[in-house]
CSV table of C-alpha atoms in Angstrom, one decimal:
chain,number,residue,atom,x,y,z
A,25,MET,CA,-3.7,-0.7,20.3
A,26,ALA,CA,-0.5,-2.6,19.9
A,27,SER,CA,0.0,-5.0,16.2
A,28,VAL,CA,1.8,-7.6,16.7
A,29,GLY,CA,3.5,-9.2,13.4
A,30,GLY,CA,4.5,-12.6,12.0
A,31,GLY,CA,7.3,-14.1,11.6
A,32,TYR,CA,9.0,-17.0,10.5
A,33,SER,CA,9.9,-20.8,12.0
A,34,GLY,CA,13.2,-20.5,14.1
A,35,ALA,CA,15.7,-23.1,16.8
A,36,THR,CA,14.9,-20.1,19.5
A,37,THR,CA,11.2,-19.1,20.7
A,38,PRO,CA,9.9,-16.6,18.1
A,39,LYS,CA,10.2,-12.2,19.7
A,40,PRO,CA,7.5,-10.3,18.8
A,41,LEU,CA,7.4,-8.5,15.9
A,42,PRO,CA,7.6,-4.9,15.9
A,43,SER,CA,4.5,-3.3,16.6
A,44,SER,CA,2.6,-0.5,13.4
A,45,GLY,CA,1.7,2.7,13.1
A,46,PRO,CA,0.5,4.7,11.0
A,47,GLN,CA,2.3,7.8,13.3
A,48,SER,CA,3.2,10.1,11.0
A,49,LEU,CA,7.3,10.8,10.7
A,50,ARG,CA,7.8,14.1,9.4
A,51,ASP,CA,12.2,14.1,9.0
A,52,ILE,CA,10.6,11.0,6.2
A,53,PRO,CA,9.2,12.6,3.1
A,54,HIS,CA,5.9,10.7,1.5
A,55,PRO,CA,6.8,8.2,-1.6
A,56,LEU,CA,4.3,10.6,-3.1
A,57,ALA,CA,4.6,13.9,-2.5
A,58,GLY,CA,3.8,16.4,-5.7
A,59,SER,CA,1.6,13.6,-6.9
A,60,SER,CA,-1.8,15.5,-5.3
A,61,GLY,CA,-3.5,15.1,-8.9
A,62,GLU,CA,-3.0,19.6,-8.9
A,63,GLU,CA,-1.4,18.7,-11.9
A,64,GLY,CA,-3.7,18.0,-14.8
A,65,ALA,CA,-4.9,15.5,-12.9
A,66,GLY,CA,-8.1,16.0,-12.9
A,67,ASP,CA,-8.4,16.6,-16.8
A,68,ALA,CA,-8.2,12.4,-17.2
A,69,LEU,CA,-11.4,12.2,-17.2
A,70,THR,CA,-13.4,15.1,-19.1
A,71,PRO,CA,-15.5,14.6,-21.6
A,72,SER,CA,-13.9,15.5,-25.2
A,73,PRO,CA,-15.3,18.0,-27.1
A,74,ASP,CA,-15.7,15.2,-29.7
A,75,LEU,CA,-18.3,12.9,-27.8
A,76,GLY,CA,-21.2,15.5,-29.2
A,77,LEU,CA,-22.8,15.3,-25.4
A,78,PRO,CA,-26.3,16.8,-25.6
A,79,ARG,CA,-26.6,19.9,-24.3
A,80,GLY,CA,-28.7,19.3,-21.3
A,81,VAL,CA,-25.6,16.4,-20.8
A,82,ALA,CA,-22.9,18.7,-21.5
A,83,ASP,CA,-24.6,20.8,-19.3
A,84,LYS,CA,-23.6,18.6,-16.8
A,85,ASP,CA,-20.4,18.0,-14.9
A,86,LEU,CA,-19.2,14.9,-15.9
A,87,SER,CA,-16.0,15.4,-15.4
A,88,LEU,CA,-14.3,12.1,-13.3
A,89,PRO,CA,-13.5,14.0,-9.3
A,90,ASN,CA,-10.1,12.9,-8.8
A,91,GLY,CA,-9.8,15.7,-6.5
A,92,GLY,CA,-12.0,12.9,-3.1
A,93,THR,CA,-12.2,14.6,0.3
A,94,PRO,CA,-9.0,15.5,1.6
A,95,VAL,CA,-7.4,12.8,3.7
A,96,GLY,CA,-7.0,14.4,7.2
A,97,THR,CA,-10.9,16.0,6.6
A,98,LEU,CA,-12.2,11.7,5.8
A,99,SER,CA,-11.6,10.2,8.4
A,100,PRO,CA,-9.3,10.1,11.8
A,101,ALA,CA,-5.9,8.9,11.3
A,102,SER,CA,-5.6,5.9,12.7
A,103,SER,CA,-3.0,4.7,15.5
A,104,SER,CA,-1.5,1.6,17.4
A,105,SER,CA,-0.6,2.6,21.5
A,106,LEU,CA,3.2,1.3,21.1
A,107,LEU,CA,3.5,-1.5,24.3
A,108,ASN,CA,6.6,-3.1,25.7
A,109,ARG,CA,8.4,-1.0,22.9
A,110,LEU,CA,10.2,2.6,22.4
A,111,GLN,CA,7.4,4.8,21.6
A,112,LEU,CA,9.0,7.5,18.4
A,113,ASP,CA,9.3,11.0,18.3
A,114,ASP,CA,5.8,11.9,16.7
A,115,ASP,CA,2.7,11.7,19.4
A,116,ILE,CA,-0.3,9.4,18.8
A,117,ASP,CA,-3.3,12.0,17.2
A,118,GLY,CA,-5.4,11.9,19.5
A,119,GLU,CA,-7.4,9.4,19.0
A,120,THR,CA,-9.9,8.2,21.8
A,121,ARG,CA,-9.0,3.9,21.5
A,122,ASP,CA,-12.1,2.2,22.0
A,123,LEU,CA,-11.5,-1.5,20.5
A,124,PHE,CA,-8.6,-4.2,21.8
A,125,VAL,CA,-8.4,-7.2,19.5
A,126,ILE,CA,-6.0,-9.9,20.8
A,127,VAL,CA,-5.0,-13.3,19.4
A,128,ASP,CA,-3.4,-15.8,21.8
A,129,ASP,CA,-3.6,-19.2,22.9
A,130,PRO,CA,-3.7,-21.6,19.9
A,131,LYS,CA,-4.9,-25.0,20.9
A,132,LYS,CA,-4.3,-27.9,18.3
A,133,HIS,CA,-7.6,-30.7,17.5
A,134,VAL,CA,-7.2,-33.6,16.4
A,135,CYS,CA,-10.6,-35.1,14.9
A,136,THR,CA,-11.6,-37.7,12.6
A,137,MET,CA,-11.4,-36.1,9.3
A,138,GLU,CA,-8.4,-33.6,10.3
A,139,THR,CA,-6.4,-31.9,12.8
A,140,TYR,CA,-6.3,-27.7,12.4
A,141,ILE,CA,-4.9,-25.7,15.3
A,142,THR,CA,-7.9,-22.9,16.6
A,143,TYR,CA,-6.4,-19.5,18.5
A,144,ARG,CA,-8.3,-17.2,21.1
A,145,VAL,CA,-9.7,-14.1,20.0
A,146,THR,CA,-9.7,-12.2,23.2
A,147,THR,CA,-12.1,-8.6,22.7
A,148,LYS,CA,-12.6,-5.8,24.7
A,149,THR,CA,-14.4,-2.7,23.5
A,150,THR,CA,-16.9,0.2,24.6
A,151,ARG,CA,-18.7,0.8,21.2
A,152,ALA,CA,-22.5,0.9,21.3
A,153,GLU,CA,-22.4,-1.5,18.7
A,154,PHE,CA,-21.0,-4.7,20.9
A,155,ASP,CA,-23.9,-6.1,23.2
A,156,LEU,CA,-21.3,-7.0,26.0
A,157,PRO,CA,-17.7,-5.3,27.0
A,158,GLU,CA,-15.7,-8.2,27.0
A,159,TYR,CA,-16.2,-11.0,23.6
A,160,SER,CA,-13.7,-15.0,24.1
A,161,ILE,CA,-14.1,-17.0,21.2
A,162,ARG,CA,-11.9,-19.2,19.2
A,163,ARG,CA,-11.2,-19.0,15.5
A,164,ARG,CA,-9.4,-21.5,12.9
A,165,TYR,CA,-7.3,-19.8,10.2
A,166,GLN,CA,-9.8,-20.7,8.0
A,167,ASP,CA,-12.3,-18.5,9.9
A,168,PHE,CA,-9.8,-15.0,9.5
A,169,ASP,CA,-10.0,-16.5,5.4
A,170,TRP,CA,-14.0,-15.7,5.2
A,171,LEU,CA,-13.2,-12.5,7.2
A,172,ARG,CA,-11.0,-11.5,5.2
A,173,ILE,CA,-13.2,-12.1,1.4
A,174,LYS,CA,-16.3,-11.0,3.4
A,175,LEU,CA,-14.0,-7.5,4.0
A,176,GLU,CA,-13.3,-7.3,0.0
A,177,GLU,CA,-16.8,-7.8,-1.5
A,178,SER,CA,-18.5,-5.2,1.8
A,179,GLN,CA,-16.3,-2.6,1.6
A,180,PRO,CA,-14.1,-3.3,-2.4
A,181,THR,CA,-12.5,0.6,-2.6
A,182,HIS,CA,-10.4,0.3,1.0
A,183,LEU,CA,-7.6,-2.0,0.8
A,184,ILE,CA,-8.4,-5.4,3.2
A,185,PRO,CA,-4.9,-6.2,5.0
A,186,PRO,CA,-3.3,-9.5,4.2
A,187,LEU,CA,-3.3,-12.8,5.7
A,188,PRO,CA,-0.1,-14.8,6.0
A,189,GLU,CA,-0.6,-17.8,2.9
A,190,LYS,CA,-2.6,-20.9,3.3
A,191,PHE,CA,-0.2,-22.9,2.1
A,192,VAL,CA,3.5,-24.3,3.0
A,193,MET,CA,5.6,-27.2,1.4
A,194,LYS,CA,5.3,-30.4,2.4
A,195,GLY,CA,8.5,-31.5,4.2
A,196,VAL,CA,10.0,-28.1,4.0
A,197,VAL,CA,7.7,-26.7,7.2
A,198,ASP,CA,5.5,-28.5,10.0
A,199,ARG,CA,2.3,-25.9,10.3
A,200,PHE,CA,1.8,-28.3,13.3
A,201,SER,CA,5.2,-26.9,14.8
A,202,GLU,CA,4.6,-24.7,17.7
A,203,GLU,CA,7.5,-22.4,15.7
A,204,PHE,CA,5.0,-22.5,12.5
A,205,VAL,CA,2.0,-22.3,15.5
A,206,GLU,CA,3.7,-19.5,16.6
A,207,THR,CA,5.0,-17.2,12.8
A,208,ARG,CA,0.5,-18.4,12.1
A,209,ARG,CA,-1.1,-16.8,15.3
A,210,LYS,CA,1.3,-12.9,15.4
A,211,ALA,CA,0.5,-12.2,11.8
A,212,LEU,CA,-3.2,-13.4,12.2
A,213,ASP,CA,-3.7,-11.2,15.4
A,214,LYS,CA,-1.3,-8.2,13.2
A,215,PHE,CA,-4.4,-8.7,10.6
A,216,LEU,CA,-7.3,-8.0,13.5
A,217,LYS,CA,-5.6,-5.5,15.1
A,218,ARG,CA,-4.9,-3.3,11.4
A,219,ILE,CA,-8.6,-4.2,11.5
A,220,ALA,CA,-9.6,-2.8,14.5
A,221,ASP,CA,-7.5,0.8,14.2
A,222,HIS,CA,-9.5,1.6,10.5
A,223,PRO,CA,-12.4,4.0,10.5
A,224,VAL,CA,-14.3,2.2,8.0
A,225,LEU,CA,-13.4,-1.4,8.5
A,226,SER,CA,-13.5,-1.4,12.3
A,227,PHE,CA,-17.0,-1.0,12.2
A,228,ASN,CA,-17.9,-3.5,9.1
A,229,GLU,CA,-21.2,-6.0,10.2
A,230,HIS,CA,-18.7,-9.0,9.5
A,231,PHE,CA,-15.6,-7.7,11.8
A,232,ASN,CA,-17.9,-7.5,14.1
A,233,VAL,CA,-19.5,-11.3,14.0
A,234,PHE,CA,-16.6,-12.4,13.2
A,235,LEU,CA,-15.7,-11.5,17.1
A,236,THR,CA,-18.7,-12.1,19.2
A,237,ALA,CA,-20.9,-15.0,17.2
A,238,LYS,CA,-20.1,-18.6,18.9
A,239,ASP,CA,-20.5,-20.0,16.2
A,240,LEU,CA,-19.2,-18.6,13.1
A,241,ASN,CA,-20.3,-21.4,10.7
A,242,ALA,CA,-23.9,-20.2,10.8
A,243,TYR,CA,-23.1,-17.3,8.9
A,244,LYS,CA,-20.9,-18.5,6.5
A,245,LYS,CA,-23.9,-21.0,5.5
A,246,GLN,CA,-26.3,-17.7,5.2
A,247,GLY,CA,-24.3,-16.0,3.3
A,248,MET,CA,-23.3,-18.2,0.5
A,249,ALA,CA,-26.2,-17.7,-2.0
A,250,LEU,CA,-25.1,-13.8,-1.8
A,251,LEU,CA,-22.1,-14.6,-2.0
A,252,SER,CA,-23.2,-16.3,-6.1
A,253,LYS,CA,-25.1,-13.3,-7.0
A,254,VAL,CA,-22.3,-11.1,-6.2
A,255,GLY,CA,-20.1,-13.0,-7.8
A,256,GLU,CA,-22.0,-13.2,-10.8
A,257,SER,CA,-22.2,-9.1,-10.3
A,258,VAL,CA,-18.8,-8.2,-10.2
A,259,LYS,CA,-18.6,-9.9,-13.0
A,260,TYR,CA,-21.2,-8.3,-15.7
A,261,VAL,CA,-20.2,-4.7,-14.0
A,262,THR,CA,-16.4,-4.8,-14.9
A,263,GLY,CA,-17.0,-6.8,-18.0
A,264,GLY,CA,-16.1,-5.3,-21.2
A,265,TYR,CA,-14.3,-1.9,-19.9
A,266,LYS,CA,-11.4,-0.6,-20.8
A,267,LEU,CA,-9.7,1.7,-19.5
A,268,ARG,CA,-8.2,4.8,-21.1
A,269,SER,CA,-5.6,6.3,-18.7
A,270,ARG,CA,-5.1,6.4,-15.2
A,271,PRO,CA,-4.9,9.6,-13.4
A,272,LEU,CA,-1.5,10.9,-12.5
A,273,GLU,CA,-2.2,11.0,-9.0
A,274,PHE,CA,-3.3,7.1,-9.9
A,275,ALA,CA,-0.2,5.6,-11.8
A,276,ALA,CA,2.0,7.9,-9.8
A,277,ILE,CA,0.5,4.7,-7.2
A,278,GLY,CA,0.6,2.3,-9.5
A,279,ASP,CA,4.0,2.9,-10.5
A,280,TYR,CA,5.2,3.3,-6.9
A,281,LEU,CA,3.2,-0.3,-5.6
A,282,ASP,CA,4.9,-2.1,-8.5
A,283,THR,CA,8.7,-0.6,-7.7
A,284,PHE,CA,8.1,-1.6,-4.2
A,285,SER,CA,7.2,-4.2,-5.2
A,286,LEU,CA,10.4,-5.3,-7.3
A,287,LYS,CA,12.6,-4.3,-4.4
A,288,LEU,CA,11.8,-5.3,-1.9
A,289,GLY,CA,11.5,-9.1,-3.9
A,290,THR,CA,15.1,-8.7,-4.0
A,291,ILE,CA,15.6,-7.6,-0.8
A,292,ASP,CA,13.3,-10.4,0.2
A,293,ARG,CA,15.5,-13.4,-1.7
A,294,ILE,CA,18.7,-11.6,-0.8
A,295,ALA,CA,18.4,-11.5,2.7
A,296,GLN,CA,16.2,-16.2,1.9
A,297,ARG,CA,20.1,-16.8,0.7
A,298,ILE,CA,21.8,-14.8,3.5
A,299,ILE,CA,20.6,-16.7,6.3
A,300,LYS,CA,20.8,-19.9,4.3
A,301,GLU,CA,24.7,-18.9,4.7
A,302,GLU,CA,24.4,-17.6,8.2
A,303,VAL,CA,23.0,-21.8,8.2
A,304,GLU,CA,25.3,-23.3,6.4
A,305,TYR,CA,28.7,-21.3,8.4
A,306,LEU,CA,26.9,-21.9,11.8
A,307,VAL,CA,26.9,-25.7,10.8
A,308,GLU,CA,30.4,-25.7,10.7
A,309,LEU,CA,31.7,-23.8,14.0
A,310,ARG,CA,29.9,-26.4,15.4
A,311,GLU,CA,32.3,-28.8,14.0
A,312,TYR,CA,34.8,-25.8,14.5
A,313,GLY,CA,35.3,-26.0,17.7
A,314,PRO,CA,34.8,-29.3,19.6
A,315,VAL,CA,38.1,-29.7,17.2
A,316,TYR,CA,40.3,-27.6,19.7
A,317,SER,CA,38.9,-29.4,22.8
A,318,THR,CA,39.6,-32.4,21.4
A,319,TRP,CA,43.1,-31.2,21.2
A,320,SER,CA,44.1,-30.0,23.9
A,321,GLY,CA,43.9,-33.1,25.3
A,322,LEU,CA,46.8,-34.0,24.0
A,323,GLU,CA,48.9,-30.8,24.5
A,324,GLU,CA,48.8,-30.3,28.2
A,325,GLU,CA,50.5,-26.8,27.9
A,326,LEU,CA,48.0,-25.4,25.3
A,327,ALA,CA,45.3,-27.5,26.7
A,328,GLU,CA,44.0,-23.8,28.9
A,329,PRO,CA,44.0,-21.9,25.5
A,330,LEU,CA,42.9,-24.8,23.7
A,331,GLU,CA,39.2,-24.9,25.2
A,332,GLY,CA,39.7,-21.2,25.9
A,333,VAL,CA,38.9,-20.9,21.9
A,334,SER,CA,36.8,-24.0,21.6
A,335,ALA,CA,34.8,-22.4,24.0
A,336,CYS,CA,35.1,-18.9,22.8
A,337,ILE,CA,33.2,-20.9,19.2
A,338,GLY,CA,30.4,-21.9,20.9
A,339,ASN,CA,29.8,-18.7,21.9
A,340,CYS,CA,29.7,-17.4,18.9
A,341,CYS,CA,28.4,-20.0,18.0
A,342,THR,CA,25.3,-19.2,20.3
A,343,ALA,CA,25.2,-15.4,18.9
A,344,LEU,CA,25.0,-16.2,15.2
A,345,GLU,CA,23.0,-18.2,16.1
A,346,GLU,CA,21.0,-15.6,17.5
A,347,LEU,CA,21.4,-13.4,14.8
A,348,THR,CA,19.9,-15.6,12.4
A,349,ASP,CA,16.3,-16.3,14.2
A,350,ASP,CA,16.2,-12.6,14.6
A,351,MET,CA,16.0,-11.9,11.2
A,352,THR,CA,14.1,-15.4,10.8
A,353,ASP,CA,11.2,-14.2,13.3
A,354,ASP,CA,11.6,-10.1,12.5
A,355,PHE,CA,13.1,-9.4,9.6
A,356,LEU,CA,11.4,-11.8,7.1
A,357,PRO,CA,7.6,-10.8,7.8
A,358,VAL,CA,8.1,-7.7,8.0
A,359,LEU,CA,9.5,-7.7,4.0
A,360,ARG,CA,6.8,-10.7,3.5
A,361,GLU,CA,3.8,-8.5,5.1
A,362,TYR,CA,4.4,-5.7,2.7
A,363,ILE,CA,5.2,-7.5,-0.6
A,364,LEU,CA,1.1,-9.1,0.0
A,365,TYR,CA,0.5,-5.6,1.5
A,366,ALA,CA,1.4,-4.2,-1.7
A,367,GLU,CA,-0.4,-7.0,-4.6
A,368,SER,CA,-3.7,-5.9,-1.8
A,369,MET,CA,-3.5,-2.7,-2.9
A,370,LYS,CA,-2.6,-2.4,-6.4
A,371,ASN,CA,-6.2,-5.2,-6.6
A,372,VAL,CA,-8.0,-2.0,-4.8
A,373,LEU,CA,-6.4,0.5,-8.1
A,374,LYS,CA,-7.4,-1.9,-10.4
A,375,LYS,CA,-11.2,-1.7,-9.4
A,376,ARG,CA,-11.0,1.4,-9.0
A,377,ASP,CA,-9.8,1.5,-12.7
A,378,GLN,CA,-12.7,-1.2,-13.8
A,379,VAL,CA,-15.0,1.9,-12.4
A,380,GLN,CA,-14.0,4.8,-14.3
A,381,ALA,CA,-14.0,2.7,-17.5
A,382,GLU,CA,-17.4,1.6,-16.9
A,383,TYR,CA,-18.1,5.7,-16.2
A,384,GLU,CA,-16.7,6.9,-19.1
A,385,ALA,CA,-18.4,3.8,-21.2
A,386,LYS,CA,-21.4,5.3,-19.7
A,387,LEU,CA,-20.6,9.2,-20.9
A,388,GLU,CA,-20.1,7.7,-24.5
A,389,VAL,CA,-23.2,6.1,-24.5
A,390,VAL,CA,-24.9,9.4,-23.4
A,391,ALA,CA,-23.2,10.8,-25.6
A,392,LEU,CA,-23.4,8.7,-28.7
A,393,LYS,CA,-27.7,8.8,-29.0
A,394,LYS,CA,-27.2,12.8,-29.2
A,395,GLU,CA,-30.6,13.5,-28.2
A,396,ASP,CA,-31.7,16.1,-25.8
A,397,ARG,CA,-32.1,15.2,-21.9
A,398,PRO,CA,-33.6,17.9,-19.6
A,399,LYS,CA,-31.1,16.2,-16.8
A,400,VAL,CA,-28.3,13.4,-16.8
A,401,PRO,CA,-29.1,10.0,-16.1
A,402,THR,CA,-29.2,8.6,-12.5
A,403,ASP,CA,-26.7,5.2,-13.5
A,404,VAL,CA,-24.5,7.8,-14.9
A,405,GLU,CA,-24.7,9.9,-11.8
A,406,LYS,CA,-24.3,6.7,-9.5
A,407,CYS,CA,-21.3,5.8,-11.1
A,408,GLN,CA,-20.2,9.3,-10.5
A,409,ASP,CA,-20.5,8.5,-7.1
A,410,ARG,CA,-19.1,5.6,-7.3
A,411,VAL,CA,-16.0,6.4,-8.9
A,412,GLU,CA,-16.3,9.8,-5.9
A,413,CYS,CA,-16.1,7.0,-3.3
A,414,PHE,CA,-12.3,5.0,-4.6
A,415,ASN,CA,-11.0,8.2,-5.2
A,416,ALA,CA,-11.4,9.4,-1.9
A,417,ASP,CA,-11.3,6.3,0.0
A,418,LEU,CA,-8.1,4.8,-1.2
A,419,LYS,CA,-6.0,8.0,-1.2
A,420,ALA,CA,-6.9,7.8,2.4
A,421,ASP,CA,-5.8,4.1,2.2
A,422,MET,CA,-3.3,5.4,0.7
A,423,GLU,CA,-2.0,7.7,3.3
A,424,ARG,CA,-3.0,5.3,6.2
A,425,TRP,CA,-0.4,2.3,4.5
A,426,GLN,CA,2.3,4.5,4.1
A,427,ASN,CA,2.4,6.1,7.6
A,428,ASN,CA,2.3,2.4,8.6
A,429,LYS,CA,5.1,1.3,6.4
A,430,ARG,CA,7.1,4.2,8.2
A,431,GLN,CA,6.5,3.4,11.1
A,432,ASP,CA,7.2,-0.7,10.5
A,433,PHE,CA,10.2,0.0,8.8
A,434,ARG,CA,11.4,2.4,11.1
A,435,GLN,CA,11.7,0.3,13.6
A,436,LEU,CA,12.5,-2.7,11.9
A,437,LEU,CA,15.8,-1.2,10.7
A,438,MET,CA,16.8,0.5,13.8
A,439,GLY,CA,16.0,-3.8,15.5
A,440,MET,CA,18.2,-5.0,13.0
A,441,ALA,CA,21.2,-2.9,14.1
A,442,ASP,CA,20.9,-3.2,16.6
A,443,LYS,CA,21.1,-7.3,17.1
A,444,ASN,CA,24.1,-7.1,14.3
A,445,ILE,CA,25.6,-4.2,17.4
A,446,GLN,CA,25.3,-6.8,19.5
A,447,TYR,CA,26.7,-10.2,18.1
A,448,TYR,CA,29.8,-8.4,16.6
A,449,GLU,CA,30.1,-7.1,20.9
A,450,LYS,CA,28.8,-10.8,21.5
A,451,CYS,CA,31.9,-12.0,19.0
A,452,LEU,CA,34.5,-9.4,20.1
A,453,MET,CA,34.1,-10.2,23.3
A,454,ALA,CA,34.9,-13.9,23.4
A,455,TRP,CA,37.8,-13.8,21.1
A,456,GLU,CA,38.8,-10.5,23.8
A,457,SER,CA,38.4,-13.4,26.4
A,458,ILE,CA,41.3,-15.9,25.9
A,459,ILE,CA,44.3,-13.2,25.1
A,460,PRO,CA,44.8,-12.8,28.9
A,461,LEU,CA,44.9,-16.9,28.5
A,462,LEU,CA,47.7,-17.0,25.4
A,463,GLN,CA,49.1,-14.0,27.3
A,464,ASP,CA,49.4,-15.7,30.7
A,465,LYS,CA,50.9,-18.9,29.0
A,466,GLN,CA,53.6,-16.4,28.1
A,467,GLU,CA,55.0,-15.1,30.7
A,468,THR,CA,54.8,-18.6,32.1
A,469,LYS,CA,57.5,-19.5,29.1
């Protein structure tokens, strides 16, 4: 399935972003290689001898499972087919595609109370969970937001792809402009494609409802009461527990995400400053070129060379405008998406920590009771199972995310290099084109 990225508004028609897919790139080492938890991670939550557990409890293995199921055996690796662009060197893992989603055809709706944009969501599938092989419905941004919230509630152990920010600064961006709407459409398209590519999220019942229901409001109303109950339950479960320490592999993930967000944020800020300076330079060039054209009217002998210089500067203006648009449409959106992605992963990591903290607290309660038990309390076993589930799902999603990231950034950087080469080649050709005019003028003399 092709993934289409988000983008920022530009002066020209926005261009499709590099699509994503978790194909492994063997020549790029995994950032977390060597921190798979084999070296001491499994000892992080082993009950301390000082806890004085009763014999029946102590004989039961209550250590926090950190190894989890190997990613390769947990689920088949997902990947996006790469349409209309160069496919990279690794083959797609042999996974059969049976769910395709496209977001397109944005339309503006003007009502008495509000004005909003809807997008057509087209789904084609061969899955038995769907009644029909094809669906076409319209959704607005708040519907996508509802889907993400429901996925976070029902799949707390999984990484949910980020949505583009809802709010924009008034006076800075017109949220009904063609550029902004196209930017959002791309981001929403990528959001759904990432979910459709996921071996667990794609089978979520809320995702099914989102793709097929004609009237989504009916489902939203049904879920309000349940939402409040779930929220209270989460607060009750996660409140009052304090984590001792993360296992080594998850501590490594947390450190990596912090560093990744910091570096990406710095690149994003610098890139925006560069674009701002390029736009200011472009304004100057547009004033600079016509001066030569005006001057040519006063210099009969130099008229042709001066007009050539004016045209040359005009061509450079066009090339610079295209380069700036490419950066705003293709480069910045990927940076922003992965900054949001890192925050989403941090949130999942925090949830995992909360479940681990709850498990530790229950172990302490069992130890303090100091009474023999024939077996481990059921609530402790259930909590241990939740920790196992969090560990396995988080590591699998981290691996999937890393594969997507490598693919996206490799394509992004290749595109950036290519666009810069094109820019300088166009400027070089423009300036070389006026050299014959100057040489002819010298020979005439």
